[in-house]
Coordinates of C-alpha atoms in Angstrom, one line a residue:
M1 CA 12.4 -25.0 8.8
K2 CA 14.5 -22.4 7.0
S3 CA 14.1 -18.7 7.5
F4 CA 11.9 -16.8 5.0
D5 CA 14.9 -15.0 3.5
E6 CA 16.5 -18.4 2.6
I7 CA 13.2 -19.6 1.1
A8 CA 12.7 -16.4 -0.9
A9 CA 16.2 -16.8 -2.3
S10 CA 15.6 -20.4 -3.2
Y11 CA 12.2 -19.8 -4.8
H12 CA 13.5 -16.8 -6.8
P13 CA 14.2 -18.9 -9.9
L14 CA 10.7 -20.5 -9.7
I15 CA 9.0 -17.1 -9.5
V16 CA 11.0 -15.7 -12.4
S17 CA 10.4 -18.8 -14.5
M18 CA 6.7 -18.7 -13.9
I19 CA 6.6 -15.0 -14.9
Q20 CA 8.5 -15.9 -18.1
K21 CA 6.4 -19.0 -18.8
H22 CA 3.2 -17.0 -18.8
H23 CA 4.8 -14.4 -21.1
I24 CA 4.4 -11.6 -18.6
Y25 CA 6.6 -8.7 -19.8
K26 CA 4.5 -5.8 -18.5
D27 CA 4.6 -5.1 -14.8
T28 CA 7.0 -8.0 -14.0
E29 CA 8.1 -6.3 -10.7
E30 CA 4.5 -6.2 -9.6
Y31 CA 4.0 -9.9 -10.3
Y32 CA 7.2 -10.7 -8.6
Q33 CA 6.3 -8.8 -5.5
L34 CA 2.8 -10.3 -5.4
A35 CA 4.3 -13.8 -5.7
L36 CA 6.8 -13.0 -2.8
I37 CA 3.9 -11.8 -0.6
N38 CA 1.9 -14.9 -1.2
L39 CA 5.0 -17.1 -0.7
W40 CA 5.3 -15.4 2.7
K41 CA 1.7 -16.2 3.4
A42 CA 2.3 -19.8 2.4
Y43 CA 5.4 -19.9 4.7
Q44 CA 3.2 -18.6 7.6
K45 CA 0.3 -21.0 7.0
F46 CA 2.3 -24.1 6.1
D47 CA 1.5 -27.3 8.1
E48 CA 4.3 -29.9 7.8
S49 CA 1.8 -32.7 8.6
K50 CA 0.0 -32.1 5.3
G51 CA 2.8 -32.5 2.8
S52 CA 5.9 -30.9 1.4
F53 CA 6.4 -27.1 1.5
S54 CA 7.7 -27.1 -2.1
A55 CA 4.4 -28.4 -3.5
Y56 CA 2.4 -26.0 -1.4
A57 CA 4.6 -23.0 -2.3
Y58 CA 4.5 -23.9 -6.0
S59 CA 0.7 -24.1 -6.2
T60 CA 0.4 -20.9 -4.1
V61 CA 2.8 -18.9 -6.3
R62 CA 1.3 -20.3 -9.5
G63 CA -2.2 -19.6 -8.4
T64 CA -1.3 -16.0 -7.4
I65 CA 0.3 -15.3 -10.7
L66 CA -2.6 -16.8 -12.7
M67 CA -5.2 -14.9 -10.7
Q68 CA -3.3 -11.6 -11.1
L69 CA -2.9 -12.2 -14.8
K70 CA -6.6 -12.9 -15.3
A71 CA -7.5 -9.8 -13.4
S72 CA -5.0 -7.7 -15.4
V73 CA -6.4 -9.0 -18.7
K74 CA -9.9 -8.3 -17.6
R75 CA -9.0 -4.8 -16.5
D76 CA -7.1 -4.1 -19.8
E77 CA -10.2 -5.2 -21.8
R78 CA -12.4 -2.8 -19.9
E79 CA -10.0 0.1 -20.1
S80 CA -9.2 -0.4 -23.8
L81 CA -12.9 -0.3 -24.6
T82 CA -13.3 2.9 -22.8
E83 CA -10.3 4.5 -24.5
D84 CA -11.5 3.4 -27.9
T85 CA -14.9 5.0 -27.4
L86 CA -13.3 8.2 -26.2
L87 CA -11.0 8.4 -29.2
V88 CA -13.7 8.1 -31.8
T89 CA -14.2 11.4 -33.4
H90 CA -17.0 12.3 -35.7
P91 CA -16.2 15.1 -38.2
D92 CA -18.6 18.0 -38.4
E93 CA -20.0 17.8 -41.8
S94 CA -22.3 20.8 -41.4
T95 CA -21.7 23.8 -43.5
P96 CA -20.0 26.7 -41.7
V97 CA -22.2 29.6 -40.9
V98 CA -20.8 33.0 -41.9
L99 CA -21.8 35.6 -39.4
E100 CA -22.1 39.1 -40.6
S101 CA -21.4 41.9 -38.2
A102 CA -25.1 42.9 -38.1
I103 CA -26.1 39.5 -36.8
I104 CA -23.2 39.5 -34.4
D105 CA -24.2 42.9 -33.0
E106 CA -27.7 41.7 -32.6
I107 CA -26.7 38.6 -30.7
L108 CA -24.2 40.5 -28.5
A109 CA -26.7 43.4 -27.7
P110 CA -27.9 41.9 -24.3
L111 CA -24.3 41.6 -23.1
S112 CA -22.3 44.2 -21.3
P113 CA -19.5 46.0 -23.2
R114 CA -16.9 44.0 -21.4
E115 CA -18.6 40.7 -22.3
Q116 CA -19.0 41.7 -25.9
I117 CA -15.2 42.3 -26.1
Y118 CA -14.6 38.9 -24.6
V119 CA -16.9 37.2 -27.1
R120 CA -15.4 39.0 -30.1
E121 CA -11.8 38.6 -29.1
Y122 CA -11.7 35.1 -27.7
L123 CA -14.7 33.2 -29.2
L124 CA -15.0 34.8 -32.6
G125 CA -11.3 35.3 -33.2
G126 CA -11.1 39.0 -33.6
Y127 CA -12.4 42.4 -32.5
S128 CA -14.5 44.4 -34.9

C-alpha cells in the first residue's frame, strides 16, 4: 500500500470537491483538516480483505464532512438565537423624572461627602 503522504495527495481533489459540492465556504480549512484526519484514520483501519480503499476512503471523508456540517448548522442555529435575543432592545417609554436639588440633597444625605461628590459628578452628570 502507498504511504499516507501519497494517499493524501491523491485524495486532495476529492476532499476539495466534496467541500465545494456541499457549498461550504466558511471554515473550509477546518473541514479540509478534519477530512484529512479521518482519511488518516481510514488509512490506519483499512482491511484489504473487505474491499477497495477508495470506496472506504470516499465514504469516510464524505461522512466526516456531512457530520461536521450538520453539527455546524446546529451550533449556528443555537448561537444565532442567543444573539438575536441579546440584541433586542426595548425603549424606555417612561417619562423622565426631573430631580430638583432639594430631592437630591435628601437622597444623598446618608452618604459621606466623598460619595456625594461621586454620585453628583458621575451619575447625575454634574456637581452642584
